[in-house]
C-alpha cells in the first residue's frame, strides 16, 4: 500500500524541523497577543464557495468535495480563513470582544498538480486579526512573518506587496481594466474570458503567456485607489520602511482568492527552483459581513509550512537530533524487567531514559546507545544486579562508576548535572 498522489508522510527525521518552526512561530505570535484556535478539517462546501469565490481555481477545480451519507455537500478545507471567520461568527466572539487575534497550524487540501513544494495535502501556519481596520495591523502581520523567517535563519526572501482597493474604488479599476482589455478579449484564455464577467481583477494573476502578453501596460489597482485606500497603503509602506522590512510593490499581485481588499502580499523565494511563494496574506474587510456576521475589518496570512521546511533544508537549518540522558543496557531477563521499572522511575524524576527489550548482547546494546546519541549508559548486568549495583558510563569521556541501586536516582542526578553542565 502506498500513499495517494500528492499526499505524503512526514517522518521522524523531518518532524524535528517542523517542531522547531512551530515552537518559534507560536512563541512569537503569543508574545504579540495571538492565541491558538483549532478548527475542523471538514466544513460545508458552501462556506468555501461563498468566501473564496465561485470563479477561483480553488473552488472551480481543486476542492475535495463529497456528499456525506445524508447528501450534505462537504469539503476538506482548502485554507483556514473562511473557517476562522465562521467560528468568529458562530461563537459570537464579536459580542464579547470584537478584537481577536488567532493563530493555527494544520493540513489543507487542494487537488493541484503535485510537484516539489506543491502537495494535495499541505500544511499552513495561519494568523488572523479581527476588528482592527488600522494599516498598522497589516504591518504587524508582515513584520511577524519577516521576524519569524529571520529567526529561522532564512535569507533570500522578498516581500511583494500591493493594494487591491475596496468596494469604493474597485469598480473604477475594473472599469478601466475592461476598457483596456476590450479588443484583446479574444487573446485571453477561456478562464480569463469568463473572469471578465465574474472577477476581472483576477485576470492580472493569470500565468498563461497569451494573457500575460495581452496584459502588457494594463491598468494597476494602485493607480485607482480611493483616498482612504491610498492613505492606508501609504501608512503600510512608510511603517514597513521604519521597521526595516524590505518589500517591493508588485502591481500584478492579486492573490487567488476573491475576498481580499486593500493590502495583499506574498513572500517569495527562489531557493526552491522557480520562484515560489512561501507565504501570502491580505485584508478581507468584507468577509465577516458576507458570511452573515457584523461588519468587521479583518486580515490574515498563511505560511506554506511544507515550502518553508524545504527552504530550511536547503539552507541546512536542520536541528541536531538530541540524544537521551540515559540508555539502560539490560543484560538478561531479570535485568530487563528492572530496567523497565527504572526507565519509568527515571522519566518520572525528569530524566530522559531509554531502554531496549530485545535481550541483545552488551556489544549490540552499546552500539545502539551510540546510535541514539545517549550521553550516558547505565549497565545492568547479571553480576551488577546480584550486587545491587549498576555501572554508569559517560559516553564522551568513557569514564565508568558503580552506583548502588539504593541511591540510584539522587546519585544519577548529581553526576549527570556535573557531567552535562
Ligand atoms: P494561499 O492560501 O493560496 O494564499 O497560500 C498560502 C501559502 O500556502 C502559499 O504561499 C504556499 O506557500 C502554500 N501553499 C499553497 N498551496 C500549496 C500546495 N498545494 N502545496 C504546498 N504549499 C502550498
Tab-separated table of C-alpha atoms and ligand atoms in Angstrom:
chain	number	residue	atom	x	y	z
A	1	UNK	CA	0.000	0.000	0.000
A	2	UNK	CA	1.241	3.474	-0.854
A	3	UNK	CA	0.119	6.991	-0.033
A	4	UNK	CA	-2.142	8.575	-2.650
A	5	UNK	CA	-0.724	11.042	-5.174
A	6	UNK	CA	0.082	14.411	-3.649
A	7	UNK	CA	-0.193	13.075	-0.084
A	8	UNK	CA	2.897	12.176	1.936
A	9	UNK	CA	4.232	11.053	5.268
A	10	UNK	CA	6.424	13.335	7.303
A	11	UNK	CA	8.846	11.039	9.102
A	12	UNK	CA	10.550	11.485	12.488
A	13	UNK	CA	13.812	12.537	10.787
A	14	UNK	CA	11.892	15.510	9.380
A	15	UNK	CA	9.481	16.384	12.181
A	16	UNK	CA	12.231	17.866	14.380
A	17	UNK	CA	12.457	20.744	11.888
A	18	UNK	CA	8.656	21.120	11.776
A	19	UNK	CA	8.599	21.319	15.584
A	20	UNK	CA	11.348	23.930	15.610
A	21	UNK	CA	9.336	26.119	13.215
A	22	UNK	CA	6.122	25.614	15.187
A	23	UNK	CA	7.750	26.432	18.512
A	24	UNK	CA	9.390	29.613	17.244
A	25	UNK	CA	6.250	30.737	15.406
A	26	UNK	CA	3.878	30.125	18.305
A	27	UNK	CA	6.205	31.804	20.797
A	28	UNK	CA	6.416	34.876	18.570
A	29	UNK	CA	2.656	35.015	17.932
A	30	UNK	CA	1.833	34.568	21.623
A	31	UNK	CA	4.182	37.410	22.519
A	32	UNK	CA	2.196	39.667	20.167
A	33	UNK	CA	-1.090	38.647	21.819
A	34	UNK	CA	-2.253	35.984	19.336
A	35	UNK	CA	-3.992	32.885	20.684
A	36	UNK	CA	-4.364	29.431	19.197
A	37	UNK	CA	-7.608	28.378	17.526
A	38	UNK	CA	-8.339	24.844	16.286
A	39	UNK	CA	-10.948	24.318	13.617
A	40	UNK	CA	-12.322	21.245	11.820
A	41	UNK	CA	-10.803	19.946	8.586
A	42	UNK	CA	-14.283	19.400	7.142
A	43	UNK	CA	-16.852	22.149	6.521
A	44	UNK	CA	-19.937	22.696	4.405
A	45	UNK	CA	-18.892	23.287	0.790
A	46	UNK	CA	-20.937	26.455	0.709
A	47	UNK	CA	-18.610	28.132	3.228
A	48	UNK	CA	-15.658	27.957	0.840
A	49	UNK	CA	-17.676	28.639	-2.309
A	50	UNK	CA	-19.093	31.819	-0.789
A	51	UNK	CA	-15.880	33.130	0.731
A	52	UNK	CA	-13.073	32.087	-1.618
A	53	UNK	CA	-15.293	32.756	-4.656
A	54	UNK	CA	-17.088	30.534	-7.177
A	55	UNK	CA	-14.824	31.630	-10.020
A	56	UNK	CA	-11.490	30.866	-8.365
A	57	UNK	CA	-9.178	27.956	-9.232
A	58	UNK	CA	-9.580	26.556	-5.729
A	59	UNK	CA	-13.378	26.379	-5.825
A	60	UNK	CA	-13.701	25.536	-9.512
A	61	UNK	CA	-11.281	22.653	-9.681
A	62	UNK	CA	-9.210	21.993	-6.587
A	63	UNK	CA	-11.529	21.196	-3.707
A	64	UNK	CA	-12.033	17.720	-2.281
A	65	UNK	CA	-15.816	17.755	-2.130
A	66	UNK	CA	-18.145	14.858	-1.461
A	67	UNK	CA	-21.656	14.174	-0.291
A	68	UNK	CA	-21.926	12.532	3.122
A	69	UNK	CA	-24.460	9.809	3.792
A	70	UNK	CA	-27.283	12.303	4.165
A	71	UNK	CA	-26.350	14.015	0.936
A	72	UNK	CA	-24.864	17.161	2.527
A	73	UNK	CA	-22.072	18.608	0.404
A	74	UNK	CA	-18.868	18.736	2.437
A	75	UNK	CA	-15.350	19.894	1.597
A	76	UNK	CA	-11.929	19.238	3.085
A	77	UNK	CA	-10.727	22.729	3.936
A	78	UNK	CA	-8.505	24.241	1.221
A	79	UNK	CA	-7.491	27.105	3.540
A	80	UNK	CA	-8.213	28.334	7.052
A	81	UNK	CA	-9.513	31.907	6.817
A	82	UNK	CA	-13.092	31.006	5.889
A	83	UNK	CA	-13.381	28.542	8.790
A	84	UNK	CA	-11.909	31.002	11.272
A	85	UNK	CA	-14.437	33.629	10.127
A	86	UNK	CA	-17.196	31.055	10.508
A	87	UNK	CA	-16.001	30.321	14.063
A	88	UNK	CA	-15.801	34.061	14.872
A	89	UNK	CA	-19.409	34.499	13.789
A	90	UNK	CA	-20.794	31.190	15.106
A	91	UNK	CA	-19.458	31.772	18.637
A	92	UNK	CA	-20.471	35.448	18.552
A	93	UNK	CA	-16.934	36.404	19.508
A	94	UNK	CA	-17.611	39.931	18.243
A	95	UNK	CA	-20.209	40.409	21.014
A	96	UNK	CA	-17.837	39.895	23.955
A	97	UNK	CA	-14.701	41.310	22.342
A	98	UNK	CA	-14.614	42.200	18.658
A	99	UNK	CA	-10.815	42.366	18.620
A	100	UNK	CA	-9.442	38.844	18.259
A	101	UNK	CA	-6.036	37.629	17.193
A	102	UNK	CA	-5.711	33.979	16.244
A	103	UNK	CA	-3.045	31.605	15.045
A	104	UNK	CA	-3.232	27.992	13.987
A	105	UNK	CA	-1.499	25.288	12.026
A	106	UNK	CA	-2.869	22.254	10.272
A	107	UNK	CA	-3.357	20.456	6.971
A	108	UNK	CA	-5.137	21.989	3.973
A	109	UNK	CA	-6.327	20.093	0.901
A	110	UNK	CA	-6.224	21.192	-2.736
A	111	UNK	CA	-6.243	18.933	-5.763
A	112	UNK	CA	-3.389	20.656	-7.577
A	113	UNK	CA	-0.808	19.075	-9.864
A	114	UNK	CA	1.781	17.707	-7.420
A	115	UNK	CA	5.419	18.776	-7.785
A	116	UNK	CA	8.236	19.823	-5.468
A	117	UNK	CA	6.765	22.232	-2.934
A	118	UNK	CA	3.225	21.511	-4.070
A	119	UNK	CA	1.125	18.810	-2.464
A	120	UNK	CA	-2.532	17.897	-2.290
A	121	UNK	CA	-2.369	17.738	1.479
A	122	UNK	CA	-0.107	20.530	2.653
A	123	UNK	CA	0.269	22.446	5.896
A	124	UNK	CA	-0.140	26.107	6.655
A	125	UNK	CA	0.650	28.299	9.623
A	126	UNK	CA	-2.029	30.968	9.855
A	127	UNK	CA	-2.516	34.180	11.761
A	128	UNK	CA	-5.664	36.299	11.556
A	129	UNK	CA	-6.761	39.546	13.220
A	130	UNK	CA	-10.403	40.623	13.529
A	131	UNK	CA	-11.805	44.002	14.483
A	132	UNK	CA	-8.909	46.362	13.666
A	133	UNK	CA	-9.029	48.458	10.488
A	134	UNK	CA	-5.716	50.264	11.015
A	135	UNK	CA	-2.936	49.752	8.481
A	136	UNK	CA	-0.629	49.166	11.431
A	137	UNK	CA	-2.119	45.671	11.804
A	138	UNK	CA	-1.172	44.936	8.187
A	139	UNK	CA	2.379	45.934	9.149
A	140	UNK	CA	2.277	43.831	12.305
A	141	UNK	CA	1.383	40.722	10.302
A	142	UNK	CA	4.035	41.335	7.653
A	143	UNK	CA	6.528	42.033	10.441
A	144	UNK	CA	5.593	38.744	12.173
A	145	UNK	CA	6.376	36.749	9.037
A	146	UNK	CA	9.555	38.687	8.416
A	147	UNK	CA	10.712	38.241	12.017
A	148	UNK	CA	9.860	34.538	12.051
A	149	UNK	CA	11.821	33.915	8.863
A	150	UNK	CA	14.740	35.888	10.261
A	151	UNK	CA	14.739	33.857	13.495
A	152	UNK	CA	14.666	30.683	11.403
A	153	UNK	CA	17.814	31.816	9.620
A	154	UNK	CA	16.232	32.271	6.189
A	155	UNK	CA	17.775	34.529	3.605
A	156	UNK	CA	16.932	35.429	0.028
A	157	UNK	CA	13.248	36.083	0.635
A	158	UNK	CA	11.436	39.070	-0.815
A	159	UNK	CA	8.119	40.599	0.224
A	160	UNK	CA	5.858	41.655	-2.652
A	161	UNK	CA	3.042	43.959	-1.641
A	162	UNK	CA	0.088	45.513	-3.413
A	163	UNK	CA	-3.193	47.209	-2.610
A	164	UNK	CA	-6.350	45.810	-4.172
A	165	UNK	CA	-8.596	48.701	-3.136
A	166	UNK	CA	-12.065	48.369	-1.644
A	167	UNK	CA	-15.683	48.243	-2.912
A	168	UNK	CA	-15.444	52.058	-3.249
A	169	UNK	CA	-12.605	52.104	-5.756
A	170	UNK	CA	-12.669	48.595	-7.238
A	171	UNK	CA	-15.408	49.422	-9.821
A	172	UNK	CA	-13.295	52.286	-11.155
A	173	UNK	CA	-10.347	49.916	-11.561
A	174	UNK	CA	-12.337	47.047	-13.121
A	175	UNK	CA	-13.994	49.521	-15.484
A	176	UNK	CA	-10.665	50.715	-16.797
A	177	UNK	CA	-9.286	47.149	-16.942
A	178	UNK	CA	-12.275	46.003	-19.002
A	179	UNK	CA	-11.889	49.029	-21.297
A	180	UNK	CA	-8.216	48.183	-21.714
A	181	UNK	CA	-8.966	44.515	-22.443
A	182	UNK	CA	-11.906	45.363	-24.772
A	183	UNK	CA	-10.312	44.476	-28.094
A	184	UNK	CA	-7.913	41.974	-26.613
A	185	UNK	CA	-10.695	39.831	-25.174
A	186	UNK	CA	-10.150	37.078	-27.735
A	187	UNK	CA	-6.447	36.857	-26.908
A	188	UNK	CA	-7.309	35.797	-23.337
A	189	UNK	CA	-7.528	32.176	-22.218
A	190	UNK	CA	-11.006	30.645	-21.701
A	191	UNK	CA	-10.766	31.047	-17.934
A	192	UNK	CA	-9.919	34.745	-18.201
A	193	UNK	CA	-12.721	35.328	-20.676
A	194	UNK	CA	-15.062	34.019	-18.000
A	195	UNK	CA	-13.277	36.117	-15.370
A	196	UNK	CA	-14.139	39.222	-17.391
A	197	UNK	CA	-17.704	38.943	-16.197
A	198	UNK	CA	-17.146	37.273	-12.807
A	199	UNK	CA	-13.987	38.803	-11.351
A	200	UNK	CA	-11.922	40.810	-13.858
A	201	UNK	CA	-9.208	41.677	-11.310
A	202	UNK	CA	-8.063	38.065	-11.216
A	203	UNK	CA	-7.091	38.209	-14.903
A	204	UNK	CA	-3.963	40.042	-13.706
A	205	UNK	CA	-2.933	36.875	-11.902
A	206	UNK	CA	-3.160	34.565	-14.939
A	207	UNK	CA	0.061	32.709	-15.731
A	208	UNK	CA	-0.907	31.891	-19.362
A	209	UNK	CA	1.541	33.504	-21.784
A	210	UNK	CA	-1.169	34.835	-24.085
A	211	UNK	CA	-2.876	36.566	-21.167
A	212	UNK	CA	0.411	37.942	-19.896
A	213	UNK	CA	1.098	39.396	-23.344
A	214	UNK	CA	-2.385	40.903	-23.540
A	215	UNK	CA	-1.883	42.471	-20.133
A	216	UNK	CA	1.265	44.445	-21.007
A	217	UNK	CA	0.543	48.038	-19.983
A	218	UNK	CA	-2.733	47.104	-18.236
A	219	UNK	CA	-4.040	49.451	-15.519
A	220	UNK	CA	-2.991	48.675	-11.954
A	221	UNK	CA	-5.170	48.697	-8.829
A	222	UNK	CA	-2.715	51.029	-7.048
A	223	UNK	CA	-3.415	53.709	-9.669
A	224	UNK	CA	-7.156	53.603	-8.950
A	225	UNK	CA	-7.286	53.734	-5.153
A	226	UNK	CA	-9.797	55.965	-3.370
A	227	UNK	CA	-8.233	58.473	-0.916
A	228	UNK	CA	-8.894	56.191	2.104
A	229	UNK	CA	-7.227	53.177	0.428
A	230	UNK	CA	-4.368	55.375	-0.756
A	231	UNK	CA	-3.784	56.605	2.824
A	232	UNK	CA	-3.938	53.059	4.123
A	233	UNK	CA	-1.355	51.855	1.600
A	234	UNK	CA	0.944	54.816	2.287
A	235	UNK	CA	0.899	54.007	6.007
A	236	UNK	CA	1.763	50.369	5.260
A	237	UNK	CA	4.729	51.385	3.115
A	238	UNK	CA	6.165	54.025	5.452
A	239	UNK	CA	5.707	51.866	8.567
A	240	UNK	CA	7.417	48.851	6.988
A	241	UNK	CA	10.313	51.063	5.973
A	242	UNK	CA	10.731	52.255	9.559
A	243	UNK	CA	10.895	48.640	10.783
A	244	UNK	CA	13.453	47.882	8.048
A	245	UNK	CA	11.207	45.271	6.437
A	246	UNK	CA	12.275	45.145	2.791
A	247	UNK	CA	9.474	44.984	0.235
A	248	UNK	CA	8.619	45.991	-3.274
A	249	UNK	CA	5.354	46.959	-4.892
A	250	UNK	CA	4.095	44.251	-7.200
A	251	UNK	CA	1.220	45.666	-9.228
A	252	UNK	CA	0.298	42.278	-10.684
A	253	UNK	CA	-0.119	40.604	-7.300
A	254	UNK	CA	-3.840	39.963	-6.798
A	255	UNK	CA	-3.834	36.559	-4.991
A	256	UNK	CA	-6.060	33.660	-5.938
A	257	UNK	CA	-8.989	34.289	-3.612
A	258	UNK	CA	-11.892	36.664	-4.087
A	259	UNK	CA	-12.242	38.056	-0.597
A	260	UNK	CA	-9.172	40.298	-0.458
A	261	UNK	CA	-9.399	44.097	-0.067
A	262	UNK	CA	-6.646	46.685	0.334
A	263	UNK	CA	-3.257	45.240	1.347
A	264	UNK	CA	-2.259	41.900	-0.178
A	265	UNK	CA	1.217	40.432	-0.068
A	266	UNK	CA	3.405	37.417	-0.723
A	267	UNK	CA	6.812	36.374	0.497
A	268	UNK	CA	8.708	34.757	-2.355
A	269	UNK	CA	11.843	32.667	-2.614
A	270	UNK	CA	13.944	31.420	-5.484
A	271	UNK	CA	15.619	28.687	-3.441
A	272	UNK	CA	13.078	26.026	-4.484
A	273	UNK	CA	13.984	26.337	-8.162
A	274	UNK	CA	11.444	28.506	-9.916
A	275	UNK	CA	10.238	31.490	-7.930
A	276	UNK	CA	7.578	30.380	-5.477
A	277	UNK	CA	5.644	31.878	-2.606
A	278	UNK	CA	6.372	30.651	0.924
A	279	UNK	CA	3.680	32.840	2.423
A	280	UNK	CA	0.835	35.126	1.497
A	281	UNK	CA	-1.642	37.346	3.204
A	282	UNK	CA	-4.192	40.059	2.817
A	283	UNK	CA	-7.029	42.111	4.198
A	284	UNK	CA	-10.557	40.851	3.868
A	285	UNK	CA	-12.651	43.633	5.371
A	286	UNK	CA	-15.893	42.467	3.749
A	287	UNK	CA	-15.766	38.750	4.511
A	288	UNK	CA	-17.225	38.556	8.028
A	289	UNK	CA	-20.297	40.504	6.862
A	290	UNK	CA	-20.534	38.468	3.668
A	291	UNK	CA	-20.703	35.304	5.790
A	292	UNK	CA	-23.518	36.689	7.933
A	293	UNK	CA	-21.599	38.412	10.743
A	294	UNK	CA	-21.369	42.086	11.660
A	295	UNK	CA	-19.326	44.476	9.551
A	296	UNK	CA	-15.825	43.685	10.863
A	297	UNK	CA	-12.466	44.551	9.370
A	298	UNK	CA	-10.126	41.553	9.251
A	299	UNK	CA	-6.782	40.481	7.878
A	300	UNK	CA	-4.619	37.374	7.904
A	301	UNK	CA	-1.772	35.386	6.426
A	302	UNK	CA	-0.861	31.817	5.604
A	303	UNK	CA	2.671	30.469	5.588
A	304	UNK	CA	3.282	27.403	3.414
A	305	UNK	CA	4.754	25.123	6.075
A	306	UNK	CA	5.990	22.445	3.643
A	307	UNK	CA	7.777	25.017	1.485
A	308	UNK	CA	9.247	26.789	4.481
A	309	UNK	CA	10.727	23.499	5.715
A	310	UNK	CA	12.091	22.751	2.240
A	311	UNK	CA	13.823	26.136	2.110
A	312	UNK	CA	15.311	25.475	5.559
A	313	UNK	CA	16.555	22.048	4.475
A	314	UNK	CA	18.275	23.664	1.501
A	315	UNK	CA	19.946	26.135	3.822
A	316	UNK	CA	20.859	23.210	6.103
A	317	UNK	CA	18.986	24.751	9.013
A	318	UNK	CA	18.404	21.272	10.398
A	319	UNK	CA	18.401	20.963	14.185
A	320	UNK	CA	20.586	18.272	15.728
A	321	UNK	CA	18.801	15.192	16.954
A	322	UNK	CA	19.209	15.330	20.744
A	323	UNK	CA	20.159	12.017	22.402
A	324	UNK	CA	18.604	10.829	25.665
A	325	UNK	CA	20.334	11.428	29.029
A	326	UNK	CA	20.478	7.717	29.617
A	327	UNK	CA	20.360	4.469	27.743
A	328	UNK	CA	19.851	1.481	30.008
A	329	UNK	CA	21.676	-1.645	28.910
A	330	UNK	CA	19.890	-4.586	30.484
A	331	UNK	CA	21.531	-7.994	30.203
A	332	UNK	CA	19.281	-10.960	30.925
A	333	UNK	CA	15.574	-11.284	31.712
A	334	UNK	CA	15.597	-10.080	35.386
A	335	UNK	CA	17.760	-7.078	34.462
A	336	UNK	CA	15.376	-6.221	31.620
A	337	UNK	CA	12.421	-6.090	33.954
A	338	UNK	CA	14.401	-3.962	36.413
A	339	UNK	CA	15.431	-1.708	33.508
A	340	UNK	CA	11.809	-1.246	32.502
A	341	UNK	CA	10.807	-0.108	36.021
A	342	UNK	CA	13.915	2.028	36.252
A	343	UNK	CA	13.174	3.798	32.966
A	344	UNK	CA	9.685	4.635	34.280
A	345	UNK	CA	11.093	5.891	37.613
A	346	UNK	CA	13.843	7.904	35.938
A	347	UNK	CA	11.462	9.520	33.467
A	348	UNK	CA	9.174	10.353	36.373
A	349	UNK	CA	12.154	12.065	38.045
A	350	UNK	CA	12.782	14.213	34.985
A	351	UNK	CA	15.410	12.177	33.091
A	352	UNK	CA	15.111	11.030	29.520
A	353	UNK	CA	15.790	7.334	29.905
A	354	UNK	CA	15.533	4.849	27.066
A	355	UNK	CA	15.971	1.095	27.170
A	356	UNK	CA	15.757	-1.867	24.821
A	357	UNK	CA	13.812	-5.058	25.445
A	358	UNK	CA	15.217	-7.336	22.762
A	359	UNK	CA	17.603	-9.257	25.011
A	360	UNK	CA	20.642	-8.365	22.859
A	361	UNK	CA	24.322	-8.639	23.806
A	362	UNK	CA	26.328	-5.944	25.601
A	363	UNK	CA	28.132	-5.108	22.345
A	364	UNK	CA	24.903	-4.724	20.347
A	365	UNK	CA	23.300	-2.589	23.045
A	366	UNK	CA	26.334	-0.326	23.381
A	367	UNK	CA	26.179	0.180	19.617
A	368	UNK	CA	22.546	1.162	19.920
A	369	UNK	CA	23.323	3.663	22.720
A	370	UNK	CA	25.888	5.202	20.385
A	371	UNK	CA	23.415	5.367	17.532
A	372	UNK	CA	20.838	7.078	19.738
A	373	UNK	CA	23.498	9.557	20.823
A	374	UNK	CA	22.923	8.862	24.527
A	375	UNK	CA	25.076	10.980	26.799
A	376	UNK	CA	25.351	8.200	29.442
A	377	UNK	CA	24.747	4.474	29.565
A	378	UNK	CA	23.547	2.631	32.625
A	379	UNK	CA	24.622	-1.007	32.563
A	380	UNK	CA	22.601	-3.594	34.451
A	381	UNK	CA	24.409	-6.905	34.020
A	382	UNK	CA	23.777	-10.074	35.977
A	383	UNK	CA	26.822	-9.559	38.270
A	384	UNK	CA	25.875	-5.960	38.987
A	385	UNK	CA	22.268	-6.931	39.714
A	386	UNK	CA	23.456	-9.584	42.150
A	387	UNK	CA	25.499	-6.904	43.924
A	388	UNK	CA	22.590	-4.414	43.879
A	389	UNK	CA	24.655	-2.103	41.676
A	390	UNK	CA	24.715	-0.565	38.225
A	391	UNK	CA	27.533	0.850	36.155
A	392	UNK	CA	27.233	4.353	34.753
A	393	UNK	CA	29.340	5.124	31.689
A	394	UNK	CA	29.921	8.612	30.359
A	395	UNK	CA	29.889	8.092	26.591
A	396	UNK	CA	32.036	11.144	25.869
A	397	UNK	CA	34.839	10.562	28.423
A	398	UNK	CA	34.350	6.750	28.686
A	399	UNK	CA	34.651	7.039	32.477
A	400	UNK	CA	32.703	4.451	34.434
A	401	UNK	CA	31.464	4.433	38.045
A	402	UNK	CA	29.458	1.931	40.075
A	403	UNK	CA	26.319	3.222	41.737
A	404	UNK	CA	24.343	1.448	44.415
A	405	UNK	CA	20.749	0.834	43.359
A	406	UNK	CA	19.596	2.133	46.744
A	407	UNK	CA	20.646	5.705	45.847
A	408	UNK	CA	20.358	5.479	42.094
A	409	UNK	CA	18.151	8.458	41.287
A	410	UNK	CA	19.853	11.078	43.523
A	411	UNK	CA	23.311	9.824	42.508
A	412	UNK	CA	22.435	9.947	38.811
A	413	UNK	CA	21.035	13.442	39.185
A	414	UNK	CA	24.258	14.613	40.786
A	415	UNK	CA	26.555	13.008	38.228
A	416	UNK	CA	24.552	13.970	35.150
A	417	UNK	CA	24.261	17.556	36.302
A	418	UNK	CA	28.043	17.817	36.756
A	419	UNK	CA	28.851	15.967	33.504
A	420	UNK	CA	26.349	17.808	31.311
A	421	UNK	CA	26.948	21.178	32.899
B	1	LIG	P1	-2.764	30.624	-0.279
B	1	LIG	O1	-3.663	30.036	0.769
B	1	LIG	O2	-3.050	30.132	-1.648
B	1	LIG	O3	-2.623	32.089	-0.160
B	1	LIG	O4	-1.316	30.030	0.037
B	1	LIG	C1	-0.522	30.432	1.107
B	1	LIG	C2	0.763	29.643	1.056
B	1	LIG	O5	0.482	28.251	1.201
B	1	LIG	C3	1.480	29.731	-0.274
B	1	LIG	O6	2.309	30.852	-0.301
B	1	LIG	C4	2.269	28.449	-0.324
B	1	LIG	O7	3.496	28.601	0.348
B	1	LIG	C5	1.412	27.492	0.447
B	1	LIG	N1	0.685	26.582	-0.469
B	1	LIG	C6	-0.432	26.838	-1.184
B	1	LIG	N2	-0.798	25.760	-1.890
B	1	LIG	C7	0.109	24.790	-1.628
B	1	LIG	C8	0.286	23.431	-2.054
B	1	LIG	N3	-0.563	22.832	-2.888
B	1	LIG	N4	1.343	22.739	-1.548
B	1	LIG	C9	2.209	23.315	-0.686
B	1	LIG	N5	2.095	24.584	-0.253
B	1	LIG	C10	1.059	25.309	-0.715
